[in-house]
Coordinates of C-alpha atoms in Angstrom, one line a residue:
M273 CA 0.1 -0.1 0.0
G274 CA 1.6 3.6 -1.1
K275 CA 1.5 6.8 0.5
T276 CA -0.1 9.8 -0.5
F277 CA 1.7 13.3 0.7
I278 CA 0.3 16.8 -0.3
N279 CA 3.5 18.3 -1.7
G280 CA 2.1 21.5 -3.0
I281 CA -0.9 23.8 -3.0
G282 CA -2.4 26.4 -4.9
C283 CA -5.8 28.5 -4.1
V284 CA -7.8 31.0 -5.2
S285 CA -10.7 31.8 -3.1
A286 CA -12.2 34.8 -1.3
Q287 CA -9.3 35.5 0.8
D288 CA -5.4 36.6 -0.4
T289 CA -4.5 32.9 -0.7
V290 CA -2.5 32.8 -3.9
N291 CA 0.5 34.0 -1.9
G292 CA 0.1 31.6 1.0
F293 CA -1.7 30.7 3.7
P294 CA -2.9 34.1 5.6
S295 CA -2.4 34.5 9.1
E296 CA -5.2 36.8 9.2
F297 CA -8.7 36.5 7.3
I298 CA -10.9 39.1 6.1
I299 CA -14.5 38.3 7.8
D300 CA -17.5 40.6 6.3
P301 CA -20.9 39.0 8.4
S302 CA -23.0 41.6 6.3
T303 CA -22.6 39.9 2.8
N304 CA -24.5 36.6 1.7
Y305 CA -21.8 36.4 -1.1
L306 CA -17.8 36.5 -1.1
E307 CA -16.2 37.9 -3.9
I308 CA -13.1 35.9 -4.9
V309 CA -9.6 37.9 -4.4
K310 CA -8.5 37.6 -8.0
P311 CA -4.9 36.8 -8.5
D312 CA -2.8 38.8 -11.5
Y313 CA -3.8 36.9 -14.4
K314 CA -1.5 38.2 -16.6
D315 CA 1.6 36.6 -14.3
Y316 CA 0.2 33.1 -15.4
F317 CA -1.3 33.6 -19.4
S318 CA -1.5 36.3 -21.6
P319 CA -4.4 38.8 -21.8
I320 CA -5.4 37.7 -25.3
A321 CA -5.7 33.9 -23.7
S322 CA -7.3 35.5 -20.6
R323 CA -10.3 37.0 -22.6
R324 CA -11.2 33.8 -23.9
M325 CA -11.3 31.8 -20.6
A326 CA -13.9 31.8 -18.0
K327 CA -13.4 32.6 -14.3
G328 CA -13.3 29.0 -13.3
V329 CA -10.6 28.0 -16.0
K330 CA -8.3 31.1 -15.0
N331 CA -8.4 30.4 -11.4
G332 CA -8.0 26.5 -11.8
I333 CA -4.9 27.2 -14.0
V334 CA -3.6 29.6 -11.4
A335 CA -4.1 27.5 -8.7
S336 CA -3.0 24.2 -10.4
T337 CA 0.7 26.4 -11.8
V338 CA 1.0 27.4 -7.7
A339 CA 0.6 23.9 -6.4
M340 CA 3.0 22.1 -9.4
K341 CA 5.6 24.6 -8.8
E342 CA 5.5 24.3 -4.8
A343 CA 5.8 20.7 -5.4
G344 CA 8.6 21.0 -8.2
N345 CA 6.8 18.9 -10.3
E346 CA 4.9 19.9 -13.6
S347 CA 4.8 16.5 -15.3
P348 CA 2.1 14.8 -13.1
D349 CA 1.2 11.3 -14.0
A350 CA -2.7 12.1 -13.9
I351 CA -4.8 15.4 -13.8
I352 CA -8.1 15.0 -12.0
T353 CA -10.7 17.5 -10.8
G354 CA -13.6 17.7 -9.0
T355 CA -16.8 20.5 -9.8
G356 CA -20.3 20.4 -9.2
M357 CA -21.6 23.5 -11.2
G358 CA -18.7 23.0 -14.1
C359 CA -18.2 26.2 -16.4
I360 CA -21.5 27.5 -15.3
E361 CA -20.6 31.0 -16.9
D362 CA -20.4 29.4 -20.6
S363 CA -23.4 27.6 -19.9
D364 CA -25.4 30.8 -19.0
K365 CA -23.7 32.4 -22.0
F366 CA -24.6 29.4 -24.6
L367 CA -28.3 28.8 -23.2
K368 CA -28.8 32.9 -23.6
A369 CA -27.7 32.6 -27.2
I370 CA -30.0 29.8 -28.0
I371 CA -32.8 32.2 -26.6
D372 CA -32.0 35.6 -28.2
N373 CA -31.2 33.9 -31.6
K374 CA -34.2 31.6 -31.5
E375 CA -32.1 28.5 -31.9
E376 CA -30.4 29.8 -34.9
F377 CA -27.0 30.5 -36.1
L378 CA -25.3 29.8 -33.2
T379 CA -21.5 29.4 -32.5
P380 CA -20.0 26.5 -30.6
T381 CA -17.3 28.2 -28.7
S382 CA -19.4 28.5 -25.6
F383 CA -21.0 25.1 -25.6
I384 CA -17.4 23.6 -26.4
Q385 CA -16.1 25.6 -23.2
S386 CA -19.0 24.8 -20.9
T387 CA -18.3 21.1 -20.3
H388 CA -17.3 20.2 -17.0
N389 CA -13.8 18.7 -17.9
T390 CA -12.9 22.1 -19.3
V391 CA -10.3 23.0 -16.4
A392 CA -8.7 19.4 -16.4
S393 CA -8.1 19.4 -20.3
T394 CA -7.2 23.2 -20.3
I395 CA -4.3 22.3 -17.7
A396 CA -3.5 19.2 -19.7
I397 CA -3.2 21.0 -22.9
N398 CA -1.0 23.8 -21.5
L399 CA 1.4 21.3 -20.1
G400 CA 1.4 18.9 -23.0
C401 CA 0.4 16.3 -20.8
K402 CA -1.6 13.1 -22.3
A403 CA -1.9 11.1 -19.0
Y404 CA -4.8 10.0 -17.5
N405 CA -7.3 13.0 -17.1
F406 CA -10.5 12.8 -15.4
T407 CA -13.4 15.2 -13.8
Y408 CA -15.9 14.2 -11.2
V409 CA -19.2 15.8 -11.0
N410 CA -20.7 14.5 -7.9
G411 CA -22.6 17.4 -5.8
A412 CA -20.9 18.4 -2.9
V413 CA -18.3 15.5 -2.8
S414 CA -16.8 16.1 -6.3
F415 CA -13.6 16.9 -4.9
E416 CA -13.4 14.1 -2.6
S417 CA -14.1 12.0 -5.5
A418 CA -11.1 12.8 -7.1
L419 CA -9.3 12.9 -3.9
Y420 CA -10.5 9.1 -3.7
D421 CA -9.3 8.3 -7.4
A422 CA -5.8 10.2 -7.1
K423 CA -5.4 7.8 -3.2
L424 CA -6.2 4.7 -5.0
Q425 CA -3.8 5.3 -7.9
L426 CA -1.0 6.2 -5.7
D427 CA -1.9 3.3 -3.7
A428 CA -1.9 0.7 -6.2
D429 CA 1.5 2.1 -8.2
E430 CA -0.3 3.3 -11.0
A431 CA 0.9 6.8 -10.5
H432 CA 3.5 8.9 -8.4
S433 CA 2.2 12.2 -8.8
V434 CA -1.4 13.3 -8.9
L435 CA -2.7 17.0 -9.6
I436 CA -6.0 17.3 -8.1
G437 CA -8.4 20.3 -7.6
G438 CA -11.6 21.5 -6.7
V439 CA -13.0 24.4 -8.8
E440 CA -16.3 26.5 -8.9
E441 CA -17.7 29.3 -10.6
M442 CA -20.9 31.5 -10.2
T443 CA -22.5 33.9 -12.3
E444 CA -25.2 36.8 -11.7
Y445 CA -28.0 34.7 -13.4
T446 CA -27.0 31.5 -11.4
K447 CA -26.7 33.5 -8.3
S448 CA -30.4 34.9 -8.5
L449 CA -31.7 31.1 -8.9
F450 CA -29.8 30.2 -6.0
K451 CA -31.8 32.8 -4.0
L452 CA -34.9 32.0 -5.4
A453 CA -34.3 28.3 -4.1
G454 CA -33.4 29.4 -0.9
F455 CA -29.8 28.2 -0.9
I456 CA -28.3 31.9 -0.5
K457 CA -29.3 33.7 2.2
P458 CA -31.5 37.0 1.2
D459 CA -30.2 40.4 0.3
D460 CA -29.6 42.5 3.5
S461 CA -30.3 40.0 5.9
G462 CA -26.9 40.0 7.9
P463 CA -25.0 40.0 9.6
H464 CA -24.3 36.8 9.5
N465 CA -22.8 34.7 12.5
I466 CA -21.9 31.3 11.0
L467 CA -21.7 29.3 14.3
E468 CA -24.6 30.7 15.8
A469 CA -26.9 30.9 12.9
D470 CA -30.9 30.8 13.3
T471 CA -31.8 31.2 9.3
K472 CA -31.8 28.5 6.5
A473 CA -29.2 29.2 3.8
T474 CA -25.9 30.0 3.1
V475 CA -23.3 32.5 2.4
F476 CA -21.8 31.5 -1.0
S477 CA -18.7 32.4 -3.3
E478 CA -16.5 30.3 -5.8
G479 CA -12.7 29.4 -5.8
A480 CA -10.3 26.8 -7.0
T481 CA -8.1 24.8 -4.8
F482 CA -5.7 22.6 -6.4
F483 CA -3.2 20.1 -4.6
M484 CA 0.0 17.8 -6.0
L485 CA -0.3 14.6 -4.4
E486 CA 2.9 12.5 -4.7
D487 CA 4.0 9.3 -3.3
E488 CA 7.1 10.5 -1.5
R489 CA 7.9 13.0 1.3
K490 CA 9.9 16.1 0.2
D491 CA 10.8 19.1 2.1
S492 CA 7.8 21.0 0.6
T493 CA 5.1 18.1 2.3
Y494 CA 2.1 19.6 4.3
A495 CA 0.8 16.3 5.5
E496 CA -0.2 12.8 4.5
I497 CA -3.6 11.7 3.5
L498 CA -4.5 8.8 5.6
D499 CA -7.9 7.9 4.4
V500 CA -11.0 9.5 2.4
E501 CA -14.8 8.3 2.6
I502 CA -18.0 9.3 1.2
V503 CA -21.5 8.7 2.4
N504 CA -24.5 9.9 0.5
K505 CA -27.2 10.2 3.4
L506 CA -26.9 10.1 7.1
T507 CA -28.6 11.3 10.2
P508 CA -26.9 13.9 12.5
E509 CA -26.4 10.8 15.0
E510 CA -25.8 8.5 12.3
A511 CA -22.7 10.8 11.1
A512 CA -21.1 11.1 14.5
E513 CA -21.1 7.3 15.0
H514 CA -19.7 7.4 11.0
A515 CA -16.8 9.6 12.3
E516 CA -16.0 7.5 15.0
A517 CA -16.0 4.4 13.0
F518 CA -14.0 6.2 10.5
I519 CA -10.8 7.0 12.7
R520 CA -10.9 3.7 14.7
R521 CA -10.7 1.7 11.2
N522 CA -7.6 3.9 10.8
N523 CA -6.2 2.4 14.1
L524 CA -6.6 5.9 16.1
T525 CA -8.4 6.3 19.0
L526 CA -11.0 9.3 19.4
H527 CA -8.3 11.2 21.7
E528 CA -5.9 10.8 19.0
I529 CA -7.4 13.2 16.8
D530 CA -5.6 16.5 17.6
A531 CA -7.9 18.9 15.8
V532 CA -11.2 18.7 13.7
V533 CA -12.3 20.9 10.6
L534 CA -16.0 21.2 10.4
G535 CA -17.7 22.7 7.5
Y536 CA -20.4 25.1 9.1
N537 CA -22.0 26.9 6.7
G538 CA -24.6 29.0 8.7
D539 CA -27.3 26.8 7.5
S540 CA -29.8 26.4 10.7
E541 CA -31.2 23.5 9.1
F542 CA -28.2 21.4 8.7
D543 CA -25.7 22.5 10.7
G544 CA -26.9 20.1 13.3
Y545 CA -24.8 17.4 11.4
F546 CA -21.6 19.2 12.4
K547 CA -22.5 19.8 16.1
A548 CA -23.2 16.0 16.3
V549 CA -19.9 15.2 15.2
A550 CA -18.0 18.3 17.2
K551 CA -19.9 16.8 20.4
N552 CA -17.9 13.7 20.0
F553 CA -14.3 16.0 20.1
D554 CA -15.4 18.4 22.4
F555 CA -11.6 17.9 24.0
A556 CA -10.0 18.7 20.7
P557 CA -9.5 21.9 18.9
Q558 CA -12.4 22.5 16.3
M559 CA -12.0 24.7 13.4
Y560 CA -14.4 26.1 10.7
Y561 CA -13.6 27.9 7.4
K562 CA -16.8 28.5 5.5
H563 CA -17.4 32.3 6.7
V564 CA -14.1 33.2 5.2
S565 CA -14.5 31.1 1.9
G566 CA -18.2 30.7 1.5
E567 CA -19.9 27.7 0.5
Y568 CA -19.6 26.1 -2.8
N569 CA -19.8 22.7 -4.0
T570 CA -16.2 21.9 -3.7
A571 CA -15.9 24.3 -0.8
S572 CA -14.5 21.1 1.1
A573 CA -11.2 21.4 -1.0
F574 CA -10.4 24.7 0.9
G575 CA -10.9 23.0 3.9
L576 CA -8.3 20.6 3.2
Y577 CA -6.3 23.6 2.2
V578 CA -6.8 24.9 5.8
G579 CA -6.5 21.5 7.5
A580 CA -2.7 20.8 5.7
N581 CA -1.4 24.3 6.4
I582 CA -2.3 24.0 10.1
L583 CA -0.5 20.6 10.1
K584 CA 2.8 22.4 8.5
S585 CA 2.7 25.6 10.4
Q586 CA 1.5 24.0 13.8
Q587 CA -0.5 26.9 14.3
I588 CA -4.3 27.5 14.0
P589 CA -5.3 31.3 13.1
S590 CA -7.7 32.6 15.9
D591 CA -10.3 33.6 13.1
L592 CA -10.5 29.9 12.3
K593 CA -11.0 28.6 15.9
A594 CA -14.7 27.6 16.7
N595 CA -13.7 26.5 20.1
D596 CA -11.2 27.4 22.9
E597 CA -9.2 24.1 23.2
S598 CA -5.5 23.8 22.1
R599 CA -2.6 21.2 21.7
P600 CA 0.9 21.5 22.1
A601 CA 1.3 19.9 18.4
Y602 CA -1.1 18.9 15.8
R603 CA -0.6 15.2 14.6
N604 CA -3.8 13.6 13.3
M605 CA -6.7 15.6 11.8
L606 CA -10.4 15.0 10.9
L607 CA -12.2 16.9 8.4
Y608 CA -16.0 16.4 8.1
N609 CA -18.1 18.2 5.6
Q610 CA -21.8 17.8 4.2
Y611 CA -24.3 20.1 2.2
R612 CA -28.1 20.2 2.8
G613 CA -28.0 16.8 4.8
L614 CA -26.1 14.7 1.6
D615 CA -23.1 13.9 0.5
H616 CA -21.1 13.6 3.8
S617 CA -17.1 13.2 3.3
F618 CA -14.7 12.0 6.1
T619 CA -11.1 12.9 5.3
L620 CA -8.1 11.7 7.8
I621 CA -4.8 13.6 7.5
S622 CA -1.5 13.6 9.3
V623 CA 2.1 15.0 9.5

């Protein structure tokens, strides 16, 4: 059985994460949507190329470039991405063109670029990489599906390095639909306190987070990924029991978990899942992150970004603390996420 190490990370998010892990985060409780901090795209591709790319593609290229550079590896044996909504910007453009032009005289560009695998394929084309290339579209566990695939390949010795990532983008039209559907909190409904929310829906955003996974430890190593598990449907009580069973399956006890990263998103209807899991770990430091990243289908990739950086630095930023517990050292960490009561993911990482 091989090992899986995170040797490089790149992240584009609602925080200034392109240049490294922030010691302080910008928190705006008044808004229901967090705008991403755009990187300087001209440092990664030409303005001409940039005009043809959707946000998700540009952010994915930036994040993947940073991850590969940090790991010192620009020739991965596989490229795997996860996305819930795909390139929704180009999808919107194509559907609007169908309506405006009454289904006539349509150009195929937006349709071609709207496919969910556009990010992974564009990265591969830029690298000249003809290796395994796959995109998972599996709701809120799209990223974990990519992570699971990558770990299987490394475990089976079918790859020595795998570039994985989670990418989402948002448009004004899709945002308006999400508000109508009750996924995003209403305008002017703040301030929003994620941990003490008493209203439904969430604060949304978008982003791209990439990891270079390799089967050997390096100076740049952040953490080792021990295990990943995905469950579609659980009750809060079952989620807590599953978390405990997941840890014991990896030959650890609950008290050997030094920190827990939970995906609280401020939706009072479903945050009970996180509270149920957290109750089993009231002795350990607990963290949350969606108040700084926003919610989106692959926000759990940002959660792994947070967890990996904390293990590497051995420090928890005060803005991310969900309780007052602390440890002299952080070795084993559990990450748990779910969205609207479905798509539960459990990830175990270690130094």
